[in-house]
Short mmCIF file of C-alpha atoms in Angstrom, two decimals:
data_model
loop_
_atom_site.label_atom_id
_atom_site.label_comp_id
_atom_site.label_asym_id
_atom_site.label_seq_id
_atom_site.Cartn_x
_atom_site.Cartn_y
_atom_site.Cartn_z
CA MET A 24 17.58 -16.77 27.42
CA MET A 25 19.07 -19.93 25.94
CA ASP A 26 15.60 -21.05 24.86
CA ILE A 27 15.42 -17.93 22.67
CA VAL A 28 18.97 -18.15 21.33
CA ARG A 29 19.03 -21.90 20.67
CA PRO A 30 16.65 -21.85 17.64
CA LEU A 31 18.75 -19.09 16.10
CA ILE A 32 22.02 -21.04 16.13
CA ARG A 33 20.89 -24.08 14.20
CA PRO A 34 23.41 -25.14 11.53
CA HIS A 35 21.29 -24.39 8.48
CA ARG A 36 20.51 -20.90 9.76
CA LEU A 37 24.15 -20.21 10.50
CA VAL A 38 25.03 -21.27 6.96
CA MET A 39 22.35 -18.99 5.51
CA VAL A 40 23.59 -16.06 7.63
CA ALA A 41 27.19 -16.71 6.54
CA ILE A 42 26.16 -16.79 2.88
CA ALA A 43 24.18 -13.56 3.27
CA ILE A 44 27.11 -11.82 4.95
CA ALA A 45 29.50 -13.04 2.25
CA LEU A 46 27.17 -11.72 -0.48
CA VAL A 47 26.86 -8.34 1.23
CA VAL A 48 30.65 -8.04 1.63
CA TRP A 49 31.22 -9.07 -1.99
CA CYS A 50 28.67 -6.53 -3.27
CA ALA A 51 30.15 -3.78 -1.11
CA LEU A 52 33.73 -4.40 -2.25
CA SER A 53 33.35 -5.39 -5.90
CA MET A 54 30.60 -3.02 -7.11
CA HIS A 55 30.54 0.72 -7.70
CA TRP A 56 28.74 2.73 -5.03
CA ASP A 57 30.39 6.11 -5.51
CA TRP A 58 27.17 7.48 -7.02
CA VAL A 59 25.18 7.08 -3.76
CA PRO A 60 26.57 10.22 -1.99
CA THR A 61 25.78 12.32 -5.06
CA TYR A 62 22.13 11.28 -5.24
CA TRP A 63 21.82 11.42 -1.45
CA ASN A 64 23.21 14.94 -1.21
CA ASN A 65 21.02 16.31 -3.98
CA GLY A 66 17.96 15.00 -2.16
CA LEU A 67 16.73 12.74 -4.95
CA ILE A 68 16.92 9.53 -2.92
CA LEU A 69 15.15 11.14 0.04
CA GLN A 70 12.47 12.54 -2.26
CA GLY A 71 11.88 9.12 -3.77
CA LEU A 72 11.68 7.48 -0.34
CA ARG A 73 9.33 10.16 0.94
CA ASN A 74 6.99 9.93 -2.03
CA THR A 75 6.92 6.13 -1.91
CA THR A 76 6.15 5.98 1.81
CA TRP A 77 3.49 8.67 1.88
CA LEU A 78 1.76 7.32 -1.23
CA LEU A 79 1.71 3.88 0.40
CA PHE A 80 0.46 5.13 3.78
CA VAL A 81 -2.21 7.55 2.54
CA SER A 82 -3.57 5.25 -0.17
CA TRP A 83 -3.73 2.29 2.21
CA VAL A 84 -5.54 4.27 4.93
CA LEU A 85 -8.02 5.77 2.48
CA GLY A 86 -8.41 2.45 0.70
CA LEU A 87 -9.14 0.65 3.95
CA PHE A 88 -11.74 3.28 4.87
CA PHE A 89 -13.58 2.78 1.57
CA ALA A 90 -13.05 -0.99 1.73
CA VAL A 91 -15.01 -1.16 4.98
CA TRP A 92 -18.03 0.49 3.40
CA LEU A 93 -17.72 -1.50 0.18
CA GLY A 94 -17.56 -4.74 2.17
CA LEU A 95 -20.45 -3.69 4.40
CA ALA A 96 -22.60 -2.75 1.41
CA GLN A 97 -22.03 -6.19 -0.13
CA ALA A 98 -22.49 -8.10 3.11
CA ALA A 99 -25.54 -6.40 4.56
CA GLY A 100 -26.61 -3.56 2.31
CA PRO A 101 -29.71 -3.36 0.10
CA TRP A 102 -29.39 -4.44 -3.50
CA TYR A 103 -29.06 -0.88 -4.82
CA LEU A 104 -25.90 -0.49 -2.70
CA ALA A 105 -24.63 -4.07 -2.95
CA LEU A 106 -24.67 -4.20 -6.76
CA PRO A 107 -22.63 -1.00 -7.36
CA ALA A 108 -20.19 -2.02 -4.63
CA LYS A 109 -19.79 -5.46 -6.18
CA GLY A 110 -19.40 -3.95 -9.64
CA LEU A 111 -16.74 -1.49 -8.49
CA CYS A 112 -14.73 -4.19 -6.74
CA SER A 113 -15.02 -6.49 -9.77
CA ALA A 114 -13.91 -3.73 -12.16
CA ILE A 115 -10.90 -2.81 -10.01
CA ARG A 116 -9.85 -6.41 -9.48
CA GLY A 117 -10.48 -7.36 -13.10
CA THR A 118 -8.32 -4.68 -14.74
CA PRO A 119 -4.57 -4.01 -14.37
CA LEU A 120 -3.56 -1.21 -12.04
CA LEU A 121 -1.41 0.29 -14.79
CA LEU A 122 -4.48 0.57 -17.03
CA GLN A 123 -6.45 2.27 -14.25
CA LEU A 124 -3.60 4.70 -13.59
CA TRP A 125 -3.27 5.64 -17.26
CA MET A 126 -7.03 6.04 -17.66
CA LEU A 127 -7.10 8.44 -14.73
CA TYR A 128 -3.97 10.38 -15.66
CA TYR A 129 -4.30 10.49 -19.45
CA GLY A 130 -8.11 10.35 -19.41
CA LEU A 131 -9.31 12.65 -16.63
CA GLY A 132 -6.04 14.55 -16.68
CA SER A 133 -6.63 15.42 -20.35
CA LEU A 134 -10.34 16.10 -19.88
CA PHE A 135 -10.11 18.58 -17.02
CA PRO A 136 -8.22 21.31 -18.96
CA THR A 137 -11.09 21.53 -21.46
CA TYR A 138 -13.39 23.01 -18.79
CA PRO A 139 -12.60 26.66 -17.93
CA TRP A 140 -14.36 26.47 -14.57
CA ILE A 141 -11.94 23.69 -13.54
CA ARG A 142 -8.86 25.56 -14.77
CA GLU A 143 -9.97 28.62 -12.79
CA SER A 144 -10.76 26.72 -9.59
CA VAL A 145 -8.52 26.39 -6.54
CA LEU A 146 -8.08 22.68 -7.32
CA TRP A 147 -6.39 23.25 -10.67
CA PRO A 148 -2.83 23.58 -9.26
CA TYR A 149 -3.30 20.07 -7.88
CA LEU A 150 -5.23 18.56 -10.78
CA ARG A 151 -2.47 19.42 -13.23
CA GLU A 152 0.04 17.45 -11.15
CA ALA A 153 0.55 13.70 -11.53
CA TRP A 154 0.49 12.66 -7.88
CA PRO A 155 -3.30 13.08 -7.29
CA TYR A 156 -4.02 10.56 -10.05
CA ALA A 157 -1.37 8.19 -8.69
CA LEU A 158 -2.85 8.50 -5.20
CA LEU A 159 -6.38 7.97 -6.52
CA SER A 160 -5.44 4.87 -8.51
CA LEU A 161 -3.61 3.28 -5.57
CA THR A 162 -6.51 4.14 -3.25
CA LEU A 163 -9.05 2.58 -5.59
CA SER A 164 -6.89 -0.52 -5.91
CA ALA A 165 -6.63 -0.88 -2.14
CA ALA A 166 -10.37 -0.27 -1.78
CA GLY A 167 -11.31 -2.80 -4.46
CA TYR A 168 -9.23 -5.66 -3.08
CA GLY A 169 -9.91 -4.68 0.53
CA GLY A 170 -13.65 -4.48 -0.16
CA GLU A 171 -13.74 -8.15 -1.07
CA VAL A 172 -11.70 -9.01 2.01
CA MET A 173 -14.03 -7.05 4.27
CA ARG A 174 -17.10 -8.58 2.61
CA GLY A 175 -15.94 -12.03 3.66
CA ALA A 176 -14.89 -10.73 7.06
CA PHE A 177 -18.30 -9.21 7.78
CA ARG A 178 -20.09 -12.37 6.69
CA GLY A 179 -17.74 -14.47 8.82
CA VAL A 180 -18.76 -12.81 12.09
CA PRO A 181 -21.08 -15.12 14.08
CA HIS A 182 -24.65 -13.89 13.82
CA GLY A 183 -25.31 -14.89 17.42
CA GLN A 184 -23.20 -12.02 18.73
CA LEU A 185 -25.00 -9.54 16.51
CA GLU A 186 -28.39 -10.87 17.55
CA ALA A 187 -27.37 -10.61 21.20
CA ALA A 188 -26.40 -6.97 20.68
CA ARG A 189 -29.74 -6.26 19.03
CA ALA A 190 -31.50 -7.96 21.92
CA PHE A 191 -29.80 -5.50 24.29
CA GLY A 192 -31.24 -2.66 22.25
CA MET A 193 -28.01 -1.41 20.70
CA PRO A 194 -28.41 0.91 17.71
CA ARG A 195 -27.07 -0.34 14.38
CA LEU A 196 -24.14 2.08 14.30
CA THR A 197 -23.14 1.08 17.83
CA ILE A 198 -23.25 -2.60 16.86
CA LEU A 199 -21.14 -1.82 13.82
CA HIS A 200 -18.29 0.06 15.48
CA ARG A 201 -18.25 -1.82 18.80
CA ILE A 202 -18.88 -5.43 17.76
CA TRP A 203 -19.22 -6.16 14.06
CA LEU A 204 -16.31 -4.13 12.68
CA PRO A 205 -13.77 -5.09 15.40
CA LEU A 206 -14.57 -8.78 15.03
CA ALA A 207 -14.38 -8.57 11.23
CA VAL A 208 -11.07 -6.70 11.19
CA ARG A 209 -9.53 -9.02 13.79
CA GLY A 210 -10.15 -12.00 11.55
CA VAL A 211 -8.48 -10.50 8.48
CA LEU A 212 -5.52 -8.61 9.95
CA PRO A 213 -2.95 -10.94 8.31
CA THR A 214 -4.72 -10.51 4.97
CA LEU A 215 -4.79 -6.73 5.34
CA GLY A 216 -1.07 -6.80 6.11
CA GLY A 217 -0.48 -8.78 2.95
CA GLU A 218 -2.55 -6.29 0.96
CA ALA A 219 -0.36 -3.47 2.29
CA VAL A 220 2.75 -5.30 1.07
CA LEU A 221 1.16 -5.86 -2.34
CA LEU A 222 0.25 -2.18 -2.49
CA LEU A 223 3.88 -1.31 -1.79
CA LYS A 224 4.93 -3.45 -4.75
CA SER A 225 2.44 -1.56 -6.92
CA THR A 226 3.87 1.88 -6.15
CA PRO A 227 6.61 1.66 -8.87
CA LEU A 228 3.84 2.05 -11.45
CA VAL A 229 3.47 5.71 -10.50
CA ALA A 230 6.83 6.35 -12.17
CA THR A 231 5.07 5.87 -15.53
CA VAL A 232 3.16 9.13 -14.97
CA THR A 233 6.26 11.14 -13.93
CA VAL A 234 5.83 10.80 -10.15
CA ILE A 235 9.27 10.61 -8.54
CA ASP A 236 9.35 7.54 -6.31
CA ILE A 237 12.25 5.36 -5.26
CA TYR A 238 11.89 3.22 -8.39
CA SER A 239 12.11 6.22 -10.71
CA VAL A 240 15.23 7.35 -8.84
CA SER A 241 16.91 4.01 -9.56
CA SER A 242 15.91 4.37 -13.22
CA GLN A 243 17.54 7.79 -13.37
CA VAL A 244 20.70 6.37 -11.78
CA ARG A 245 20.85 3.64 -14.44
CA GLN A 246 20.40 6.17 -17.23
CA HIS A 247 23.02 8.58 -15.91
CA THR A 248 25.69 6.15 -14.69
CA TYR A 249 25.07 3.16 -17.02
CA LEU A 250 25.14 0.93 -13.94
CA ILE A 251 22.60 -1.88 -13.88
CA TYR A 252 22.99 -4.06 -10.83
CA GLU A 253 23.97 -1.52 -8.17
CA PRO A 254 20.82 0.67 -8.28
CA LEU A 255 18.61 -2.39 -8.66
CA LEU A 256 20.20 -4.08 -5.65
CA LEU A 257 19.80 -0.93 -3.56
CA LEU A 258 16.19 -0.65 -4.73
CA ALA A 259 15.53 -4.26 -3.73
CA LEU A 260 17.06 -3.59 -0.31
CA VAL A 261 14.83 -0.55 0.20
CA TYR A 262 11.68 -2.50 -0.65
CA MET A 263 12.75 -5.36 1.62
CA VAL A 264 13.32 -2.95 4.51
CA ILE A 265 9.91 -1.29 4.03
CA THR A 266 8.27 -4.71 3.73
CA GLY A 267 9.98 -5.85 6.93
CA ILE A 268 8.72 -2.75 8.74
CA LEU A 269 5.17 -3.38 7.52
CA VAL A 270 5.27 -7.03 8.58
CA PHE A 271 6.68 -6.06 11.98
CA LEU A 272 4.05 -3.37 12.59
CA PHE A 273 1.16 -5.60 11.56
CA GLY A 274 2.56 -8.43 13.66
CA ARG A 275 2.82 -6.21 16.73
CA PHE A 276 -0.68 -4.84 16.18
CA GLU A 277 -2.11 -8.31 15.66
CA ALA A 278 -0.44 -9.51 18.87
CA ARG A 279 -1.98 -6.62 20.84
CA VAL A 280 -5.51 -7.23 19.62
CA PRO A 281 -7.33 -9.71 21.86
CA VAL A 282 -8.47 -12.96 20.32
CA ARG A 283 -12.08 -12.37 21.26
CA LEU A 284 -13.72 -8.98 21.05
CA GLY A 285 -17.18 -7.66 21.73
#
């Protein structure tokens, strides 16, 4: 027990903890926080948190799914699959996410209403909303960056293990989901965790297309109360908490995955 506690009670860490506690107490006592119950009771803070978290989760999961196939196409696919995959990843990584979001929302979002068969379809109630374009832009961003990560991960798997699996007569799909993909993902788990954190920091951009996330809530608080630091400090705390949860979850998952797979 003392071996665990001893590193935590080093002088420099105690000083940092004391400074952090003093800052928290000073912010709590000297700043105005009477607006928090109002925005909590009207559900705006919860709505912003909910939209931020589900946009992050869904776009990262979908982006990782497409990233696997984009990376596989570049690493082992024929040229007619590798070139489009490389071009898509290069286009996504080479242009700002804000530009992609605006092109989808103001481009496709303005083009769809000109087609009567789209306006009369069952998808129109969703296509006229802003969140599908925000979700699509975040998904494409995660897929583009993740595709390059997975390309290197697939190429980094030792070919000897793949050749051994082929020698046993395993089909290609079996080799992919039992050997190649697990080994590739295991090697880039820390990078994928970092990509998830970067994706979280990109979610405030959805506020530019009227999606209510936690950043847009803080902007509304600043406009209504004329307070600057309080909503920004609370916003920073929220992002730090979500980032800490992501780091913790990826760390636990990485610790549970065996070092050698296959």
